[in-house]
Tab-separated table of C-alpha atoms in Angstrom:
chain	number	residue	atom	x	y	z
A	1	MET	CA	39.871	121.468	78.883
A	2	LEU	CA	41.209	121.786	82.401
A	3	LEU	CA	43.208	124.872	81.434
A	4	ARG	CA	40.071	126.609	80.147
A	5	ARG	CA	38.518	126.365	83.610
A	6	ILE	CA	41.511	128.098	85.258
A	7	ASN	CA	41.550	131.899	85.244
A	8	ILE	CA	44.241	133.742	83.304
A	9	THR	CA	46.068	134.993	86.445
A	10	PRO	CA	46.918	131.522	87.820
A	11	ARG	CA	47.965	130.432	84.329
A	12	ILE	CA	50.358	133.379	84.031
A	13	TRP	CA	51.758	132.682	87.497
A	14	GLY	CA	52.190	129.031	86.514
A	15	ILE	CA	54.152	130.021	83.422
A	16	VAL	CA	56.311	132.432	85.456
A	17	LEU	CA	56.949	129.803	88.137
A	18	PHE	CA	57.799	127.159	85.546
A	19	SER	CA	60.215	129.595	83.832
A	20	ILE	CA	61.919	130.466	87.126
A	21	LEU	CA	62.326	126.791	88.022
A	22	GLY	CA	63.814	126.152	84.582
A	23	LEU	CA	66.292	129.014	84.990
A	24	VAL	CA	67.319	127.808	88.470
A	25	ALA	CA	67.890	124.279	87.120
A	26	LEU	CA	69.898	125.632	84.181
A	27	ALA	CA	71.995	127.826	86.495
A	28	GLY	CA	72.695	124.871	88.783
A	29	PHE	CA	73.753	122.692	85.870
A	30	SER	CA	75.959	125.490	84.495
A	31	LEU	CA	77.647	126.063	87.857
A	32	GLU	CA	78.388	122.372	88.332
A	33	HIS	CA	79.784	122.214	84.790
A	34	LEU	CA	81.980	125.254	85.532
A	35	ARG	CA	83.332	123.630	88.727
A	36	SER	CA	84.019	120.395	86.865
A	37	THR	CA	85.838	122.304	84.118
A	38	GLN	CA	87.947	124.184	86.687
A	39	LEU	CA	88.890	120.894	88.354
A	40	GLN	CA	89.811	119.291	85.018
A	41	ASP	CA	91.909	122.331	84.087
A	42	LYS	CA	93.851	122.159	87.372
A	43	GLN	CA	94.336	118.410	86.972
A	44	LEU	CA	95.650	118.887	83.433
A	45	LYS	CA	97.982	121.641	84.644
A	46	THR	CA	99.275	119.308	87.366
A	47	GLN	CA	99.822	116.570	84.782
A	48	HIS	CA	101.850	118.940	82.614
A	49	LEU	CA	103.919	120.079	85.592
A	50	VAL	CA	104.671	116.462	86.581
A	51	GLU	CA	105.692	115.753	82.986
A	52	THR	CA	108.068	118.743	83.177
A	53	ALA	CA	109.568	117.479	86.453
A	54	HIS	CA	109.902	114.055	84.813
A	55	GLN	CA	111.899	115.653	81.980
A	56	LEU	CA	114.168	117.319	84.530
A	57	VAL	CA	114.884	113.933	86.120
A	58	ALA	CA	115.502	112.482	82.644
A	59	HIS	CA	118.024	115.287	82.015
A	60	PHE	CA	120.077	114.278	85.051
A	61	TYR	CA	119.752	110.619	84.090
A	62	GLN	CA	121.203	111.452	80.653
A	63	GLN	CA	124.098	113.304	82.273
A	64	GLY	CA	124.840	110.122	84.195
A	65	ARG	CA	124.614	108.033	81.031
A	66	GLN	CA	127.012	110.414	79.254
A	67	GLY	CA	129.554	110.115	82.065
A	68	LEU	CA	129.236	113.746	83.126
A	69	LEU	CA	127.960	112.614	86.538
A	70	SER	CA	128.103	109.333	88.409
A	71	ASP	CA	124.751	107.599	88.884
A	72	ASP	CA	124.702	108.661	92.535
A	73	GLN	CA	125.535	112.269	91.602
A	74	ALA	CA	122.841	112.294	88.901
A	75	GLN	CA	120.223	110.984	91.347
A	76	ALA	CA	121.296	113.450	94.057
A	77	ALA	CA	121.145	116.352	91.570
A	78	ALA	CA	117.697	115.255	90.365
A	79	ILE	CA	116.404	114.962	93.938
A	80	SER	CA	117.800	118.382	94.840
A	81	ALA	CA	116.273	120.012	91.761
A	82	ILE	CA	112.830	118.452	92.279
A	83	GLU	CA	112.901	119.278	95.999
A	84	ALA	CA	113.416	122.979	95.182
A	85	LEU	CA	110.623	123.173	92.592
A	86	ARG	CA	107.471	125.023	93.591
A	87	TYR	CA	104.577	126.360	91.563
A	88	GLY	CA	101.244	128.087	91.968
A	89	ASP	CA	101.388	130.301	95.016
A	90	GLY	CA	104.650	128.680	96.094
A	91	LYS	CA	102.913	126.032	98.202
A	92	GLU	CA	102.551	123.417	95.463
A	93	TYR	CA	105.358	120.862	95.314
A	94	PHE	CA	106.594	117.572	93.855
A	95	TRP	CA	107.678	114.392	95.610
A	96	ILE	CA	109.567	111.299	94.537
A	97	GLN	CA	108.837	107.799	95.741
A	98	ASP	CA	109.948	104.449	94.454
A	99	LYS	CA	107.853	101.420	93.548
A	100	HIS	CA	108.622	99.570	96.773
A	101	PRO	CA	106.896	102.017	97.864
A	102	ARG	CA	109.426	104.060	99.809
A	103	MET	CA	109.660	107.849	99.939
A	104	VAL	CA	112.741	109.083	98.114
A	105	MET	CA	112.032	112.778	98.727
A	106	HIS	CA	109.137	114.769	100.154
A	107	PRO	CA	109.948	118.489	100.502
A	108	ILE	CA	107.134	119.345	102.933
A	109	LYS	CA	107.340	116.251	105.152
A	110	PRO	CA	111.049	115.304	105.107
A	111	ALA	CA	110.415	112.892	107.990
A	112	LEU	CA	108.908	110.601	105.323
A	113	ASN	CA	112.187	110.423	103.352
A	114	GLY	CA	113.478	106.855	103.286
A	115	LYS	CA	110.331	105.540	105.004
A	116	GLU	CA	108.259	102.585	103.865
A	117	LEU	CA	104.927	103.848	102.523
A	118	GLY	CA	103.069	100.619	101.815
A	119	ALA	CA	101.062	100.653	105.042
A	120	ILE	CA	100.163	104.370	104.971
A	121	LYS	CA	96.413	104.806	104.642
A	122	ASP	CA	94.386	107.951	104.247
A	123	LYS	CA	91.498	108.743	106.577
A	124	ALA	CA	89.174	106.632	104.388
A	125	GLY	CA	91.498	103.600	104.619
A	126	LYS	CA	92.980	103.880	101.115
A	127	LEU	CA	96.567	102.642	100.688
A	128	LEU	CA	97.406	105.696	98.627
A	129	PHE	CA	101.083	105.050	97.880
A	130	LYS	CA	100.376	101.466	96.853
A	131	ASP	CA	97.623	102.835	94.616
A	132	MET	CA	100.154	105.190	93.004
A	133	VAL	CA	102.466	102.238	92.326
A	134	ARG	CA	99.526	100.314	90.828
A	135	VAL	CA	98.631	103.201	88.508
A	136	VAL	CA	102.240	103.570	87.335
A	137	ASN	CA	102.692	99.806	86.881
A	138	ASN	CA	99.456	99.498	84.892
A	139	GLU	CA	99.439	102.733	82.896
A	140	GLY	CA	102.837	104.398	83.325
A	141	GLU	CA	101.153	107.507	84.710
A	142	GLY	CA	97.796	108.732	85.927
A	143	ALA	CA	95.659	110.382	88.585
A	144	VAL	CA	95.056	109.098	92.119
A	145	SER	CA	92.450	110.532	94.519
A	146	TYR	CA	92.901	110.364	98.296
A	147	LEU	CA	92.849	112.404	101.524
A	148	TRP	CA	96.026	114.221	102.661
A	149	PRO	CA	96.751	117.080	105.102
A	150	LYS	CA	97.493	120.429	103.512
A	151	PRO	CA	100.800	122.030	104.509
A	152	GLY	CA	100.294	123.770	107.838
A	153	PHE	CA	97.140	121.783	108.708
A	154	ASP	CA	96.593	118.502	110.532
A	155	GLU	CA	93.210	117.433	109.158
A	156	PRO	CA	93.318	115.681	105.749
A	157	VAL	CA	91.284	116.984	102.811
A	158	ALA	CA	90.479	115.620	99.353
A	159	LYS	CA	93.458	115.666	97.003
A	160	VAL	CA	94.014	114.448	93.450
A	161	SER	CA	97.603	113.728	92.467
A	162	TYR	CA	99.181	112.983	89.148
A	163	VAL	CA	102.004	110.447	89.206
A	164	LYS	CA	104.421	109.377	86.487
A	165	GLY	CA	106.986	106.608	86.601
A	166	PHE	CA	110.666	107.057	85.788
A	167	ALA	CA	111.672	103.483	84.943
A	168	PRO	CA	115.482	103.777	84.853
A	169	TRP	CA	115.610	104.639	88.558
A	170	ASN	CA	112.369	102.886	89.568
A	171	TRP	CA	110.993	106.246	90.713
A	172	ILE	CA	107.539	107.748	90.721
A	173	ILE	CA	107.289	111.529	90.474
A	174	GLY	CA	104.099	113.153	91.683
A	175	SER	CA	102.303	116.346	92.529
A	176	GLY	CA	98.719	117.071	93.440
A	177	ILE	CA	95.958	119.570	93.958
A	178	TYR	CA	93.707	119.948	96.935
A	179	ILE	CA	90.057	119.831	95.928
A	180	ASP	CA	89.046	122.334	98.611
A	181	ASP	CA	91.268	124.889	96.838
A	182	VAL	CA	89.255	124.332	93.663
A	183	ASP	CA	86.005	124.648	95.613
A	184	GLU	CA	87.238	127.838	97.324
A	185	ALA	CA	88.227	129.392	93.984
A	186	PHE	CA	84.891	128.325	92.533
A	187	TRP	CA	82.803	129.925	95.293
Protein backbone atom coordinates (compact mmCIF):
# COMPACT_ATOMS: atom_id res chain seq x y z
CA MET A 1 0.00 0.00 0.00
CA LEU A 2 2.83 2.37 0.79
CA LEU A 3 4.36 1.80 -2.64
CA ARG A 4 1.10 2.81 -4.35
CA ARG A 5 1.32 6.25 -2.72
CA ILE A 6 4.84 6.86 -4.09
CA ASN A 7 5.12 8.22 -7.63
CA ILE A 8 6.73 6.10 -10.34
CA THR A 9 9.88 8.28 -10.60
CA PRO A 10 11.04 7.74 -6.99
CA ARG A 11 10.27 4.03 -7.33
CA ILE A 12 12.45 3.78 -10.45
CA TRP A 13 15.24 5.71 -8.74
CA GLY A 14 14.93 3.38 -5.74
CA ILE A 15 15.29 0.34 -7.98
CA VAL A 16 18.31 1.89 -9.75
CA LEU A 17 19.94 2.83 -6.43
CA PHE A 18 19.31 -0.63 -4.99
CA SER A 19 20.81 -2.23 -8.13
CA ILE A 20 23.90 -0.01 -7.98
CA LEU A 21 24.43 -0.81 -4.29
CA GLY A 22 24.11 -4.51 -5.09
CA LEU A 23 26.68 -4.26 -7.88
CA VAL A 24 29.12 -2.33 -5.65
CA ALA A 25 28.77 -4.98 -2.92
CA LEU A 26 29.27 -7.79 -5.44
CA ALA A 27 32.34 -6.05 -6.90
CA GLY A 28 33.82 -5.59 -3.43
CA PHE A 29 33.26 -9.23 -2.56
CA SER A 30 34.76 -10.33 -5.89
CA LEU A 31 37.85 -8.15 -5.43
CA GLU A 32 38.48 -9.45 -1.92
CA HIS A 33 38.06 -13.02 -3.19
CA LEU A 34 40.55 -12.30 -6.00
CA ARG A 35 43.12 -10.91 -3.52
CA SER A 36 42.65 -13.92 -1.25
CA THR A 37 43.11 -16.28 -4.20
CA GLN A 38 46.29 -14.46 -5.28
CA LEU A 39 47.67 -14.73 -1.75
CA GLN A 40 46.84 -18.45 -1.54
CA ASP A 41 48.46 -19.05 -4.94
CA LYS A 42 51.69 -17.32 -3.84
CA GLN A 43 51.68 -19.23 -0.56
CA LEU A 44 51.24 -22.53 -2.40
CA LYS A 45 54.04 -21.60 -4.80
CA THR A 46 56.29 -20.82 -1.82
CA GLN A 47 55.39 -24.17 -0.25
CA HIS A 48 56.34 -25.99 -3.45
CA LEU A 49 59.62 -24.09 -3.69
CA VAL A 50 60.51 -24.95 -0.07
CA GLU A 51 59.70 -28.59 -0.80
CA THR A 52 62.08 -28.42 -3.78
CA ALA A 53 64.84 -26.90 -1.62
CA HIS A 54 64.15 -29.64 0.94
CA GLN A 55 64.71 -32.26 -1.77
CA LEU A 56 68.01 -30.61 -2.68
CA VAL A 57 69.15 -30.88 0.94
CA ALA A 58 67.99 -34.51 0.99
CA HIS A 59 70.12 -35.14 -2.12
CA PHE A 60 73.27 -33.97 -0.35
CA TYR A 61 72.29 -35.94 2.74
CA GLN A 62 72.04 -39.09 0.59
CA GLN A 63 75.47 -38.41 -0.89
CA GLY A 64 76.80 -38.35 2.66
CA ARG A 65 75.00 -41.58 3.51
CA GLN A 66 76.46 -43.24 0.39
CA GLY A 67 79.99 -42.22 1.37
CA LEU A 68 80.44 -39.89 -1.59
CA LEU A 69 80.81 -36.95 0.81
CA SER A 70 81.59 -36.69 4.50
CA ASP A 71 78.73 -35.42 6.67
CA ASP A 72 80.45 -32.04 6.98
CA GLN A 73 80.99 -31.86 3.20
CA ALA A 74 77.36 -32.82 2.53
CA GLN A 75 76.09 -30.12 4.91
CA ALA A 76 78.46 -27.51 3.46
CA ALA A 77 77.37 -28.40 -0.10
CA ALA A 78 73.69 -28.22 0.89
CA ILE A 79 74.18 -24.83 2.57
CA SER A 80 76.06 -23.48 -0.45
CA ALA A 81 73.39 -24.70 -2.87
CA ILE A 82 70.49 -23.29 -0.84
CA GLU A 83 72.33 -19.99 -0.31
CA ALA A 84 72.65 -19.54 -4.09
CA LEU A 85 69.00 -20.31 -4.86
CA ARG A 86 66.80 -17.39 -5.87
CA TYR A 87 63.39 -17.24 -7.49
CA GLY A 88 60.75 -14.77 -8.57
CA ASP A 89 62.43 -11.55 -9.57
CA GLY A 90 65.71 -12.74 -8.06
CA LYS A 91 64.97 -11.21 -4.65
CA GLU A 92 63.21 -14.23 -3.15
CA TYR A 93 65.45 -16.55 -1.15
CA PHE A 94 65.65 -19.50 1.24
CA TRP A 95 67.20 -19.73 4.69
CA ILE A 96 68.17 -22.58 6.97
CA GLN A 97 67.85 -22.55 10.73
CA ASP A 98 68.01 -25.33 13.26
CA LYS A 99 65.54 -26.22 15.99
CA HIS A 100 67.59 -24.62 18.76
CA PRO A 101 66.73 -22.06 17.07
CA ARG A 102 70.00 -20.88 15.57
CA MET A 103 70.52 -19.49 12.07
CA VAL A 104 72.48 -21.92 9.93
CA MET A 105 72.39 -19.75 6.79
CA HIS A 106 70.62 -16.56 5.78
CA PRO A 107 71.75 -15.28 2.36
CA ILE A 108 70.44 -11.72 2.74
CA LYS A 109 71.45 -11.14 6.37
CA PRO A 110 74.64 -13.20 6.81
CA ALA A 111 75.25 -11.45 10.14
CA LEU A 112 72.54 -13.77 11.50
CA ASN A 113 74.51 -16.93 10.59
CA GLY A 114 75.38 -18.87 13.74
CA LYS A 115 73.31 -16.52 15.92
CA GLU A 116 70.75 -17.59 18.50
CA LEU A 117 67.27 -16.71 17.24
CA GLY A 118 65.08 -17.62 20.20
CA ALA A 119 64.81 -14.07 21.54
CA ILE A 120 64.23 -12.37 18.17
CA LYS A 121 60.79 -10.78 18.08
CA ASP A 122 59.02 -9.03 15.25
CA LYS A 123 57.60 -5.54 15.67
CA ALA A 124 54.39 -7.03 17.12
CA GLY A 125 56.35 -9.01 19.75
CA LYS A 126 56.06 -12.43 18.08
CA LEU A 127 58.95 -14.85 18.67
CA LEU A 128 58.94 -15.79 15.01
CA PHE A 129 61.80 -18.30 14.93
CA LYS A 130 60.46 -20.12 17.97
CA ASP A 131 57.09 -20.20 16.23
CA MET A 132 58.73 -21.79 13.18
CA VAL A 133 60.27 -24.47 15.42
CA ARG A 134 56.85 -25.06 17.01
CA VAL A 135 55.17 -25.49 13.62
CA VAL A 136 57.85 -27.94 12.44
CA ASN A 137 57.78 -29.89 15.73
CA ASN A 138 53.98 -30.15 15.68
CA GLU A 139 53.26 -30.59 11.98
CA GLY A 140 56.57 -31.17 10.19
CA GLU A 141 55.93 -28.14 7.99
CA GLY A 142 53.61 -25.19 7.66
CA ALA A 143 53.06 -21.45 7.32
CA VAL A 144 54.08 -18.78 9.82
CA SER A 145 52.98 -15.12 9.64
CA TYR A 146 55.12 -12.31 11.08
CA LEU A 147 56.70 -8.92 10.33
CA TRP A 148 60.16 -8.77 8.68
CA PRO A 149 62.12 -6.07 6.80
CA LYS A 150 62.26 -6.48 3.05
CA PRO A 151 65.75 -6.58 1.53
CA GLY A 152 66.96 -3.01 1.15
CA PHE A 153 64.45 -1.60 3.66
CA ASP A 154 64.59 -1.07 7.42
CA GLU A 155 60.89 -1.04 8.31
CA PRO A 156 59.29 -4.50 8.72
CA VAL A 157 56.22 -5.49 6.71
CA ALA A 158 53.82 -8.44 6.85
CA LYS A 159 55.37 -11.68 5.63
CA VAL A 160 54.13 -15.27 5.45
CA SER A 161 56.80 -17.96 5.36
CA TYR A 162 56.61 -21.64 4.70
CA VAL A 163 58.96 -23.80 6.75
CA LYS A 164 59.77 -27.50 6.50
CA GLY A 165 61.90 -29.58 8.82
CA PHE A 166 64.81 -31.75 7.69
CA ALA A 167 65.07 -34.19 10.60
CA PRO A 168 68.41 -35.89 9.86
CA TRP A 169 70.30 -32.62 10.35
CA ASN A 170 67.79 -30.97 12.71
CA TRP A 171 67.32 -28.19 10.15
CA ILE A 172 64.38 -26.06 9.15
CA ILE A 173 64.29 -24.77 5.58
CA GLY A 174 62.14 -21.75 4.87
CA SER A 175 61.16 -19.08 2.41
CA GLY A 176 58.46 -16.45 2.47
CA ILE A 177 56.43 -13.86 0.65
CA TYR A 178 55.84 -10.29 1.61
CA ILE A 179 52.14 -9.49 1.78
CA ASP A 180 52.66 -5.94 0.52
CA ASP A 181 53.97 -7.45 -2.74
CA VAL A 182 50.68 -9.33 -3.11
CA ASP A 183 48.73 -6.15 -2.34
CA GLU A 184 50.83 -4.16 -4.84
CA ALA A 185 50.26 -6.75 -7.58
CA PHE A 186 46.57 -6.81 -6.72
CA TRP A 187 46.11 -3.03 -6.99
